[in-house]
mmCIF file of C-alpha atoms in Angstrom:
data_model
loop_
_atom_site.group_PDB
_atom_site.id
_atom_site.type_symbol
_atom_site.label_atom_id
_atom_site.label_comp_id
_atom_site.label_asym_id
_atom_site.label_seq_id
_atom_site.Cartn_x
_atom_site.Cartn_y
_atom_site.Cartn_z
ATOM 1 C CA UNK A 1 123.153 -127.818 -63.529
ATOM 2 C CA UNK A 2 124.442 -125.907 -60.404
ATOM 3 C CA UNK A 3 123.014 -122.800 -59.653
ATOM 4 C CA UNK A 4 126.256 -120.982 -60.469
ATOM 5 C CA UNK A 5 126.068 -121.736 -63.664
ATOM 6 C CA UNK A 6 122.222 -121.103 -64.160
ATOM 7 C CA UNK A 7 123.479 -117.445 -64.229
ATOM 8 C CA UNK A 8 125.516 -118.009 -67.307
ATOM 9 C CA UNK A 9 123.161 -119.982 -69.199
ATOM 10 C CA UNK A 10 119.161 -120.431 -69.718
ATOM 11 C CA UNK A 11 117.681 -122.066 -66.974
ATOM 12 C CA UNK A 12 115.272 -124.617 -68.674
ATOM 13 C CA UNK A 13 113.330 -125.371 -65.628
ATOM 14 C CA UNK A 14 112.176 -121.272 -65.770
ATOM 15 C CA UNK A 15 109.221 -120.453 -66.992
ATOM 16 C CA UNK A 16 108.631 -117.809 -69.989
ATOM 17 C CA UNK A 17 107.204 -114.712 -69.510
ATOM 18 C CA UNK A 18 103.443 -114.662 -70.436
ATOM 19 C CA UNK A 19 102.140 -113.008 -73.481
ATOM 20 C CA UNK A 20 100.817 -109.515 -72.854
ATOM 21 C CA UNK A 21 96.920 -110.508 -73.245
ATOM 22 C CA UNK A 22 96.407 -106.180 -73.734
ATOM 23 C CA UNK A 23 98.492 -106.353 -76.521
ATOM 24 C CA UNK A 24 97.999 -109.707 -78.273
ATOM 25 C CA UNK A 25 95.605 -110.069 -81.227
ATOM 26 C CA UNK A 26 93.348 -112.798 -80.431
ATOM 27 C CA UNK A 27 93.122 -115.261 -83.264
ATOM 28 C CA UNK A 28 90.481 -115.097 -85.807
ATOM 29 C CA UNK A 29 90.031 -119.133 -85.420
ATOM 30 C CA UNK A 30 87.278 -120.292 -83.582
ATOM 31 C CA UNK A 31 86.838 -123.103 -81.313
ATOM 32 C CA UNK A 32 83.873 -125.317 -81.090
ATOM 33 C CA UNK A 33 82.420 -127.731 -77.918
ATOM 34 C CA UNK A 34 78.686 -128.729 -76.679
ATOM 35 C CA UNK A 35 76.336 -126.565 -75.098
ATOM 36 C CA UNK A 36 74.697 -127.409 -72.389
ATOM 37 C CA UNK A 37 75.514 -128.668 -68.718
ATOM 38 C CA UNK A 38 79.826 -128.364 -69.135
ATOM 39 C CA UNK A 39 82.383 -130.890 -67.909
ATOM 40 C CA UNK A 40 86.026 -130.378 -66.946
ATOM 41 C CA UNK A 41 87.290 -132.146 -70.141
ATOM 42 C CA UNK A 42 86.132 -129.835 -72.494
ATOM 43 C CA UNK A 43 86.745 -126.761 -70.121
ATOM 44 C CA UNK A 44 90.437 -128.122 -69.319
ATOM 45 C CA UNK A 45 90.654 -128.779 -73.589
ATOM 46 C CA UNK A 46 89.433 -125.560 -74.457
ATOM 47 C CA UNK A 47 92.395 -123.414 -71.959
ATOM 48 C CA UNK A 48 95.090 -125.871 -73.053
ATOM 49 C CA UNK A 49 94.150 -124.737 -76.934
ATOM 50 C CA UNK A 50 93.937 -121.273 -76.108
ATOM 51 C CA UNK A 51 97.891 -121.360 -74.738
ATOM 52 C CA UNK A 52 98.859 -122.093 -78.667
ATOM 53 C CA UNK A 53 100.032 -119.183 -81.283
ATOM 54 C CA UNK A 54 97.316 -120.757 -83.061
ATOM 55 C CA UNK A 55 94.270 -120.185 -80.800
ATOM 56 C CA UNK A 56 95.508 -117.733 -78.595
ATOM 57 C CA UNK A 57 92.298 -115.819 -77.494
ATOM 58 C CA UNK A 58 90.070 -117.707 -80.016
ATOM 59 C CA UNK A 59 86.104 -117.314 -79.346
ATOM 60 C CA UNK A 60 84.574 -120.265 -77.975
ATOM 61 C CA UNK A 61 81.104 -121.634 -79.547
ATOM 62 C CA UNK A 62 79.018 -123.796 -77.620
ATOM 63 C CA UNK A 63 76.344 -125.568 -79.715
ATOM 64 C CA UNK A 64 75.167 -128.896 -80.277
ATOM 65 C CA UNK A 65 74.303 -128.307 -83.932
ATOM 66 C CA UNK A 66 76.014 -129.569 -86.534
ATOM 67 C CA UNK A 67 75.260 -126.606 -89.030
ATOM 68 C CA UNK A 68 76.994 -124.280 -86.436
ATOM 69 C CA UNK A 69 80.087 -126.470 -85.747
ATOM 70 C CA UNK A 70 80.920 -127.271 -89.167
ATOM 71 C CA UNK A 71 82.412 -124.067 -90.280
ATOM 72 C CA UNK A 72 84.831 -123.946 -87.424
ATOM 73 C CA UNK A 73 88.092 -123.998 -86.854
ATOM 74 C CA UNK A 74 88.481 -127.152 -84.337
ATOM 75 C CA UNK A 75 85.747 -128.930 -82.531
ATOM 76 C CA UNK A 76 86.108 -130.812 -79.370
ATOM 77 C CA UNK A 77 83.923 -133.163 -77.211
ATOM 78 C CA UNK A 78 80.652 -133.055 -79.497
ATOM 79 C CA UNK A 79 80.475 -134.166 -83.359
ATOM 80 C CA UNK A 80 80.588 -137.961 -82.832
ATOM 81 C CA UNK A 81 84.272 -137.732 -84.661
ATOM 82 C CA UNK A 82 87.747 -138.170 -83.997
ATOM 83 C CA UNK A 83 89.894 -137.004 -86.604
ATOM 84 C CA UNK A 84 93.414 -135.353 -85.776
ATOM 85 C CA UNK A 85 92.857 -134.778 -90.110
ATOM 86 C CA UNK A 86 90.145 -132.301 -89.375
ATOM 87 C CA UNK A 87 90.856 -130.976 -85.963
ATOM 88 C CA UNK A 88 87.765 -132.930 -84.761
ATOM 89 C CA UNK A 89 88.166 -134.750 -81.081
ATOM 90 C CA UNK A 90 84.793 -136.355 -80.130
ATOM 91 C CA UNK A 91 85.044 -139.208 -77.337
ATOM 92 C CA UNK A 92 81.391 -140.592 -77.611
ATOM 93 C CA UNK A 93 80.982 -142.194 -80.671
ATOM 94 C CA UNK A 94 80.333 -146.209 -80.502
ATOM 95 C CA UNK A 95 83.475 -148.388 -81.167
ATOM 96 C CA UNK A 96 85.453 -145.339 -79.961
ATOM 97 C CA UNK A 97 88.500 -146.902 -77.747
ATOM 98 C CA UNK A 98 91.630 -144.356 -77.558
ATOM 99 C CA UNK A 99 93.792 -144.709 -74.330
ATOM 100 C CA UNK A 100 97.311 -142.792 -73.343
ATOM 101 C CA UNK A 101 100.514 -144.786 -73.748
ATOM 102 C CA UNK A 102 100.812 -147.636 -71.220
ATOM 103 C CA UNK A 103 102.238 -147.742 -67.534
ATOM 104 C CA UNK A 104 105.565 -149.235 -67.235
ATOM 105 C CA UNK A 105 105.505 -151.392 -64.095
ATOM 106 C CA UNK A 106 107.630 -152.551 -61.615
ATOM 107 C CA UNK A 107 108.831 -156.068 -63.593
ATOM 108 C CA UNK A 108 109.198 -154.302 -66.874
ATOM 109 C CA UNK A 109 105.764 -154.829 -68.304
ATOM 110 C CA UNK A 110 102.960 -152.465 -69.349
ATOM 111 C CA UNK A 111 99.974 -151.977 -67.647
ATOM 112 C CA UNK A 112 96.986 -150.761 -69.917
ATOM 113 C CA UNK A 113 94.906 -147.342 -69.040
ATOM 114 C CA UNK A 114 92.524 -147.787 -66.885
ATOM 115 C CA UNK A 115 90.576 -144.744 -68.930
ATOM 116 C CA UNK A 116 89.656 -143.732 -72.784
ATOM 117 C CA UNK A 117 90.929 -140.474 -73.494
ATOM 118 C CA UNK A 118 88.270 -137.979 -72.955
ATOM 119 C CA UNK A 119 88.052 -134.505 -75.157
ATOM 120 C CA UNK A 120 91.070 -132.833 -72.427
ATOM 121 C CA UNK A 121 92.964 -137.009 -73.039
ATOM 122 C CA UNK A 122 92.601 -136.163 -76.817
ATOM 123 C CA UNK A 123 93.853 -132.445 -77.104
ATOM 124 C CA UNK A 124 96.537 -133.555 -74.470
ATOM 125 C CA UNK A 125 98.053 -136.128 -76.513
ATOM 126 C CA UNK A 126 98.059 -134.108 -79.845
ATOM 127 C CA UNK A 127 99.171 -130.847 -78.265
ATOM 128 C CA UNK A 128 99.775 -131.374 -74.723
ATOM 129 C CA UNK A 129 103.746 -131.085 -75.691
ATOM 130 C CA UNK A 130 103.106 -127.525 -77.455
ATOM 131 C CA UNK A 131 101.355 -126.575 -74.341
ATOM 132 C CA UNK A 132 104.262 -127.309 -72.089
ATOM 133 C CA UNK A 133 106.725 -125.856 -74.737
ATOM 134 C CA UNK A 134 104.796 -122.341 -74.973
ATOM 135 C CA UNK A 135 106.119 -122.588 -71.120
ATOM 136 C CA UNK A 136 109.010 -123.533 -70.869
ATOM 137 C CA UNK A 137 110.560 -123.481 -74.392
ATOM 138 C CA UNK A 138 114.642 -124.489 -72.992
ATOM 139 C CA UNK A 139 112.886 -127.576 -72.127
ATOM 140 C CA UNK A 140 115.269 -130.834 -73.569
ATOM 141 C CA UNK A 141 113.764 -133.372 -75.127
ATOM 142 C CA UNK A 142 113.832 -135.784 -72.064
ATOM 143 C CA UNK A 143 112.672 -133.527 -70.115
ATOM 144 C CA UNK A 144 109.698 -132.772 -71.884
ATOM 145 C CA UNK A 145 108.953 -136.115 -72.171
ATOM 146 C CA UNK A 146 108.905 -136.333 -68.809
ATOM 147 C CA UNK A 147 106.925 -133.493 -68.125
ATOM 148 C CA UNK A 148 104.459 -134.620 -70.726
ATOM 149 C CA UNK A 149 103.632 -137.815 -69.065
ATOM 150 C CA UNK A 150 104.021 -136.941 -65.435
ATOM 151 C CA UNK A 151 101.405 -134.286 -65.971
ATOM 152 C CA UNK A 152 98.858 -137.238 -67.673
ATOM 153 C CA UNK A 153 99.518 -139.472 -64.433
ATOM 154 C CA UNK A 154 99.250 -136.837 -61.962
ATOM 155 C CA UNK A 155 96.070 -134.355 -64.112
ATOM 156 C CA UNK A 156 94.661 -135.417 -67.198
ATOM 157 C CA UNK A 157 93.925 -139.349 -66.790
ATOM 158 C CA UNK A 158 91.652 -138.445 -63.741
ATOM 159 C CA UNK A 159 89.854 -136.273 -65.419
ATOM 160 C CA UNK A 160 89.447 -138.539 -68.498
ATOM 161 C CA UNK A 161 88.559 -141.608 -65.842
ATOM 162 C CA UNK A 162 85.769 -139.628 -64.310
ATOM 163 C CA UNK A 163 84.470 -138.224 -67.852
ATOM 164 C CA UNK A 164 84.186 -141.658 -69.275
ATOM 165 C CA UNK A 165 82.983 -143.013 -66.279
ATOM 166 C CA UNK A 166 85.585 -145.483 -65.034
ATOM 167 C CA UNK A 167 85.042 -145.953 -60.727
ATOM 168 C CA UNK A 168 87.965 -145.577 -58.358
ATOM 169 C CA UNK A 169 87.374 -149.357 -57.326
ATOM 170 C CA UNK A 170 87.135 -151.931 -59.857
ATOM 171 C CA UNK A 171 83.587 -154.206 -59.750
ATOM 172 C CA UNK A 172 84.938 -157.060 -58.102
ATOM 173 C CA UNK A 173 86.743 -155.026 -55.326
ATOM 174 C CA UNK A 174 86.758 -156.499 -51.937
ATOM 175 C CA UNK A 175 86.958 -153.164 -50.374
ATOM 176 C CA UNK A 176 84.807 -149.904 -50.456
ATOM 177 C CA UNK A 177 86.281 -146.384 -50.310
ATOM 178 C CA UNK A 178 86.100 -145.275 -46.849
ATOM 179 C CA UNK A 179 85.058 -141.381 -47.727
ATOM 180 C CA UNK A 180 84.736 -139.225 -50.668
ATOM 181 C CA UNK A 181 86.924 -136.231 -51.945
ATOM 182 C CA UNK A 182 84.313 -134.088 -53.565
ATOM 183 C CA UNK A 183 86.956 -130.920 -53.812
ATOM 184 C CA UNK A 184 88.924 -132.690 -57.026
ATOM 185 C CA UNK A 185 89.049 -130.048 -60.328
ATOM 186 C CA UNK A 186 85.690 -131.875 -61.618
ATOM 187 C CA UNK A 187 83.883 -131.299 -58.735
ATOM 188 C CA UNK A 188 84.872 -127.375 -58.499
ATOM 189 C CA UNK A 189 84.075 -127.451 -62.447
ATOM 190 C CA UNK A 190 80.952 -129.369 -62.187
ATOM 191 C CA UNK A 191 79.583 -126.933 -59.300
ATOM 192 C CA UNK A 192 80.069 -123.815 -61.593
ATOM 193 C CA UNK A 193 76.961 -124.847 -63.402
ATOM 194 C CA UNK A 194 74.195 -122.829 -62.615
ATOM 195 C CA UNK A 195 72.134 -124.728 -60.341
ATOM 196 C CA UNK A 196 67.927 -126.132 -61.552
ATOM 197 C CA UNK A 197 66.784 -123.211 -59.209
ATOM 198 C CA UNK A 198 69.717 -120.626 -59.296
ATOM 199 C CA UNK A 199 68.736 -116.856 -60.186
ATOM 200 C CA UNK A 200 69.490 -113.196 -59.421
ATOM 201 C CA UNK A 201 67.577 -112.380 -56.479
ATOM 202 C CA UNK A 202 66.500 -108.776 -57.882
ATOM 203 C CA UNK A 203 66.184 -109.822 -61.500
ATOM 204 C CA UNK A 204 64.891 -113.371 -61.406
ATOM 205 C CA UNK A 205 67.644 -113.859 -64.063
ATOM 206 C CA UNK A 206 69.265 -116.904 -64.453
ATOM 207 C CA UNK A 207 73.375 -117.323 -64.700
ATOM 208 C CA UNK A 208 74.870 -116.729 -67.815
ATOM 209 C CA UNK A 209 75.753 -120.631 -69.318
ATOM 210 C CA UNK A 210 78.746 -119.317 -71.094
ATOM 211 C CA UNK A 211 80.414 -116.706 -68.707
ATOM 212 C CA UNK A 212 80.432 -119.890 -66.216
ATOM 213 C CA UNK A 213 82.132 -121.813 -68.606
ATOM 214 C CA UNK A 214 84.764 -119.405 -69.321
ATOM 215 C CA UNK A 215 85.306 -119.367 -65.006
ATOM 216 C CA UNK A 216 85.557 -123.369 -65.415
ATOM 217 C CA UNK A 217 88.219 -123.257 -68.260
ATOM 218 C CA UNK A 218 90.064 -121.024 -66.130
ATOM 219 C CA UNK A 219 90.493 -122.678 -62.943
ATOM 220 C CA UNK A 220 91.346 -125.722 -65.039
ATOM 221 C CA UNK A 221 94.249 -123.559 -66.541
ATOM 222 C CA UNK A 222 95.366 -122.575 -63.100
ATOM 223 C CA UNK A 223 95.296 -126.418 -61.955
ATOM 224 C CA UNK A 224 97.506 -127.079 -65.124
ATOM 225 C CA UNK A 225 99.789 -124.250 -64.414
ATOM 226 C CA UNK A 226 100.045 -124.785 -60.584
ATOM 227 C CA UNK A 227 100.984 -128.944 -61.779
ATOM 228 C CA UNK A 228 103.368 -127.838 -64.328
ATOM 229 C CA UNK A 229 105.110 -125.626 -62.465
ATOM 230 C CA UNK A 230 105.415 -128.380 -59.680
ATOM 231 C CA UNK A 231 106.743 -130.624 -62.609
ATOM 232 C CA UNK A 232 109.099 -128.598 -64.110
ATOM 233 C CA UNK A 233 110.730 -125.813 -61.595
ATOM 234 C CA UNK A 234 110.542 -128.742 -58.687
ATOM 235 C CA UNK A 235 110.402 -132.478 -59.320
ATOM 236 C CA UNK A 236 112.446 -132.495 -62.504
ATOM 237 C CA UNK A 237 115.566 -130.675 -60.888
ATOM 238 C CA UNK A 238 115.198 -133.357 -58.036
ATOM 239 C CA UNK A 239 115.319 -136.177 -60.092
ATOM 240 C CA UNK A 240 118.875 -135.708 -60.668
ATOM 241 C CA UNK A 241 119.439 -136.073 -56.696
ATOM 242 C CA UNK A 242 117.738 -139.065 -56.434
ATOM 243 C CA UNK A 243 119.499 -141.017 -59.025
ATOM 244 C CA UNK A 244 122.964 -139.993 -57.450
ATOM 245 C CA UNK A 245 121.703 -141.426 -54.130
ATOM 246 C CA UNK A 246 120.300 -144.361 -55.968
ATOM 247 C CA UNK A 247 123.436 -144.930 -57.576
ATOM 248 C CA UNK A 248 125.485 -144.812 -54.407
ATOM 249 C CA UNK A 249 123.279 -146.699 -51.980
ATOM 250 C CA UNK A 250 125.531 -149.249 -51.309
ATOM 251 C CA UNK A 251 128.221 -146.871 -49.362
ATOM 252 C CA UNK A 252 125.209 -145.756 -47.153
ATOM 253 C CA UNK A 253 123.678 -149.276 -46.282
ATOM 254 C CA UNK A 254 125.471 -152.865 -47.197
ATOM 255 C CA UNK A 255 121.884 -154.075 -48.188
ATOM 256 C CA UNK A 256 121.382 -151.170 -50.793
ATOM 257 C CA UNK A 257 117.341 -150.768 -49.205
ATOM 258 C CA UNK A 258 118.554 -147.465 -47.754
ATOM 259 C CA UNK A 259 118.453 -144.346 -49.200
ATOM 260 C CA UNK A 260 120.605 -140.793 -48.089
ATOM 261 C CA UNK A 261 119.437 -137.441 -49.768
ATOM 262 C CA UNK A 262 122.082 -135.012 -50.581
ATOM 263 C CA UNK A 263 119.165 -131.897 -49.379
ATOM 264 C CA UNK A 264 115.808 -132.052 -47.528
ATOM 265 C CA UNK A 265 112.488 -131.413 -48.795
ATOM 266 C CA UNK A 266 113.185 -132.210 -52.675
ATOM 267 C CA UNK A 267 110.212 -134.429 -53.659
ATOM 268 C CA UNK A 268 111.688 -138.047 -54.282
ATOM 269 C CA UNK A 269 109.174 -140.325 -54.502
ATOM 270 C CA UNK A 270 108.101 -140.501 -57.640
ATOM 271 C CA UNK A 271 111.275 -140.683 -59.105
ATOM 272 C CA UNK A 272 112.377 -143.379 -56.990
ATOM 273 C CA UNK A 273 109.776 -145.894 -57.891
ATOM 274 C CA UNK A 274 110.906 -144.697 -61.732
ATOM 275 C CA UNK A 275 114.441 -145.152 -61.298
ATOM 276 C CA UNK A 276 113.933 -148.259 -59.178
ATOM 277 C CA UNK A 277 112.530 -149.689 -62.906
ATOM 278 C CA UNK A 278 115.140 -147.880 -64.820
ATOM 279 C CA UNK A 279 117.563 -149.957 -63.030
ATOM 280 C CA UNK A 280 115.923 -152.792 -62.143
ATOM 281 C CA UNK A 281 115.641 -153.259 -58.505
ATOM 282 C CA UNK A 282 113.066 -155.926 -57.471
ATOM 283 C CA UNK A 283 110.450 -156.774 -55.140
ATOM 284 C CA UNK A 284 111.539 -158.725 -52.263
ATOM 285 C CA UNK A 285 108.957 -160.817 -52.953
ATOM 286 C CA UNK A 286 109.908 -161.844 -57.024
ATOM 287 C CA UNK A 287 110.672 -165.239 -57.271
ATOM 288 C CA UNK A 288 113.604 -164.310 -59.337
ATOM 289 C CA UNK A 289 115.060 -162.171 -56.696
ATOM 290 C CA UNK A 290 117.983 -163.015 -55.143
ATOM 291 C CA UNK A 291 118.196 -159.681 -52.637
ATOM 292 C CA UNK A 292 121.175 -158.303 -54.689
ATOM 293 C CA UNK A 293 119.164 -155.695 -55.835
ATOM 294 C CA UNK A 294 116.405 -154.994 -53.397
ATOM 295 C CA UNK A 295 113.604 -151.920 -53.512
ATOM 296 C CA UNK A 296 114.393 -148.670 -51.078
ATOM 297 C CA UNK A 297 112.838 -149.351 -47.487
ATOM 298 C CA UNK A 298 113.914 -146.137 -46.234
ATOM 299 C CA UNK A 299 115.409 -142.736 -47.110
ATOM 300 C CA UNK A 300 116.989 -140.374 -44.801
ATOM 301 C CA UNK A 301 117.128 -136.769 -45.453
ATOM 302 C CA UNK A 302 117.563 -133.335 -43.272
ATOM 303 C CA UNK A 303 114.601 -131.333 -42.266
ATOM 304 C CA UNK A 304 114.337 -127.263 -42.311
ATOM 305 C CA UNK A 305 115.438 -127.407 -38.781
ATOM 306 C CA UNK A 306 118.246 -129.803 -39.818
ATOM 307 C CA UNK A 307 117.498 -132.870 -37.974
ATOM 308 C CA UNK A 308 117.885 -135.672 -39.933
ATOM 309 C CA UNK A 309 114.502 -137.917 -41.043
ATOM 310 C CA UNK A 310 114.099 -141.422 -41.465
ATOM 311 C CA UNK A 311 110.879 -142.206 -44.085
ATOM 312 C CA UNK A 312 109.212 -145.133 -45.174
ATOM 313 C CA UNK A 313 109.060 -145.539 -48.822
ATOM 314 C CA UNK A 314 105.014 -146.790 -49.458
ATOM 315 C CA UNK A 315 104.250 -149.248 -51.427
ATOM 316 C CA UNK A 316 104.105 -147.691 -55.330
ATOM 317 C CA UNK A 317 100.575 -146.434 -55.780
ATOM 318 C CA UNK A 318 99.345 -146.679 -51.978
ATOM 319 C CA UNK A 319 99.069 -143.582 -49.835
ATOM 320 C CA UNK A 320 99.998 -145.132 -46.799
ATOM 321 C CA UNK A 321 100.866 -149.122 -47.157
ATOM 322 C CA UNK A 322 104.576 -148.731 -46.334
ATOM 323 C CA UNK A 323 107.373 -151.200 -47.680
ATOM 324 C CA UNK A 324 108.412 -151.779 -44.141
ATOM 325 C CA UNK A 325 106.912 -149.597 -41.424
ATOM 326 C CA UNK A 326 109.732 -148.533 -38.445
ATOM 327 C CA UNK A 327 109.365 -151.226 -35.402
ATOM 328 C CA UNK A 328 106.017 -151.298 -33.540
ATOM 329 C CA UNK A 329 107.491 -150.612 -30.250
ATOM 330 C CA UNK A 330 109.079 -147.415 -31.056
ATOM 331 C CA UNK A 331 105.810 -145.842 -32.625
ATOM 332 C CA UNK A 332 104.394 -142.944 -30.897
ATOM 333 C CA UNK A 333 107.584 -142.566 -28.423
ATOM 334 C CA UNK A 334 109.798 -139.401 -28.615
ATOM 335 C CA UNK A 335 112.812 -137.951 -27.364
ATOM 336 C CA UNK A 336 115.008 -139.909 -24.191
ATOM 337 C CA UNK A 337 112.058 -142.494 -23.995
ATOM 338 C CA UNK A 338 112.358 -143.593 -27.773
ATOM 339 C CA UNK A 339 116.269 -143.607 -27.147
ATOM 340 C CA UNK A 340 116.066 -145.772 -24.634
ATOM 341 C CA UNK A 341 113.778 -148.010 -26.504
ATOM 342 C CA UNK A 342 115.437 -148.123 -29.451
ATOM 343 C CA UNK A 343 119.237 -148.163 -27.834
ATOM 344 C CA UNK A 344 119.888 -145.586 -30.156
ATOM 345 C CA UNK A 345 121.407 -141.845 -28.587
ATOM 346 C CA UNK A 346 119.481 -138.837 -29.974
ATOM 347 C CA UNK A 347 116.028 -140.239 -31.167
ATOM 348 C CA UNK A 348 113.557 -137.533 -31.702
ATOM 349 C CA UNK A 349 110.539 -139.229 -32.722
ATOM 350 C CA UNK A 350 108.819 -141.935 -34.067
ATOM 351 C CA UNK A 351 105.316 -141.242 -35.526
ATOM 352 C CA UNK A 352 102.300 -143.388 -34.643
ATOM 353 C CA UNK A 353 101.854 -144.603 -37.700
ATOM 354 C CA UNK A 354 105.443 -145.758 -38.368
ATOM 355 C CA UNK A 355 106.134 -144.317 -41.179
ATOM 356 C CA UNK A 356 108.630 -141.436 -40.131
ATOM 357 C CA UNK A 357 111.030 -141.156 -37.598
ATOM 358 C CA UNK A 358 113.799 -138.536 -36.587
ATOM 359 C CA UNK A 359 117.368 -138.499 -35.077
ATOM 360 C CA UNK A 360 119.511 -135.733 -34.278
ATOM 361 C CA UNK A 361 122.479 -136.871 -36.266
ATOM 362 C CA UNK A 362 122.938 -138.898 -39.486
ATOM 363 C CA UNK A 363 124.530 -141.973 -37.932
ATOM 364 C CA UNK A 364 121.593 -142.084 -35.212
ATOM 365 C CA UNK A 365 119.350 -142.182 -37.901
ATOM 366 C CA UNK A 366 121.137 -144.566 -40.178
ATOM 367 C CA UNK A 367 121.107 -146.640 -37.209
ATOM 368 C CA UNK A 368 117.351 -146.906 -36.751
ATOM 369 C CA UNK A 369 116.969 -147.791 -40.531
ATOM 370 C CA UNK A 370 119.490 -150.501 -39.794
ATOM 371 C CA UNK A 371 117.546 -151.808 -36.840
ATOM 372 C CA UNK A 372 114.505 -151.727 -38.678
ATOM 373 C CA UNK A 373 115.934 -153.884 -41.197
ATOM 374 C CA UNK A 374 117.984 -156.265 -38.930
ATOM 375 C CA UNK A 375 114.411 -156.720 -37.365
ATOM 376 C CA UNK A 376 112.241 -157.917 -40.276
ATOM 377 C CA UNK A 377 114.962 -159.837 -41.131
ATOM 378 C CA UNK A 378 114.244 -161.844 -38.012
ATOM 379 C CA UNK A 379 109.753 -162.124 -38.356
ATOM 380 C CA UNK A 380 110.648 -162.988 -42.166
#
């Protein structure tokens, strides 16, 4: 939808005004979860439930006592039962193996999820779309489904995997993580639990566990809102631009391996992976590939300063491995020196890792892509 038509119609990508907490009557329904050390899965699950009209402002009871939990309206992450009909959502019981829908692979096959659903995943399975609708009530069914899937992929799956004990690398991996990231949501929530020796220096009173849980639930909500806003208000509106560019790729370069985006700065990478599957583009190493529909190798777009960028597309699932990098002899070279080496006027830079470069004109950036593709053909 164009920006002009947005003024005459409801913008489905604009968040609805939040209810006024000062005037909202809290729900009488009570949410139950376990006491003791809390994790991100039940903290996120509680936040999601509270976004729904039925549980807006609901009290939370934290206990492991079955008699305390039994009369509560909904219970998550405790109780040993998963039963949507009775609103019980635990995942610790023997024989439990609930998982989110499989991932679609580039070759059209399905890949089962690596993790079972935690309490957060179960709440998301049954109420995730309603939570999204609470903030974006005018999303189309297609965009709602896309948001639902993207939020699981970018947020909920990691919470499920961490809570259910799935390692980031498989046991038989021949490589190991070269560094650890302790800044993620699950770690931040974990650090809110009172330390074993934590107490007020003046009163020697330990922190209130329930207050800390509320803080944890709040930061989970902030994370959910931040990612949902990114997906709905930026990622999804960008998808049509990427799709248009993909369908017209052969007008940019005959190989069909170069994409030209109409607008710089829009998020394109995940959309590209998904659209390549939709339109059945093939991996160059696929035995059935006749090279009529190869994967995209480079994307061209302008930056904020008007310079044309050429960016290599990474292998799906990898952060730094490119399908095809810019030539080695260009890397780390700038301006006139780069133009002389490449034989292309207007070059501005090539990153030392070979994943991105620049040129003053579209024609120059396209020529950089053409030569990189040509050199790759000669070296195969």
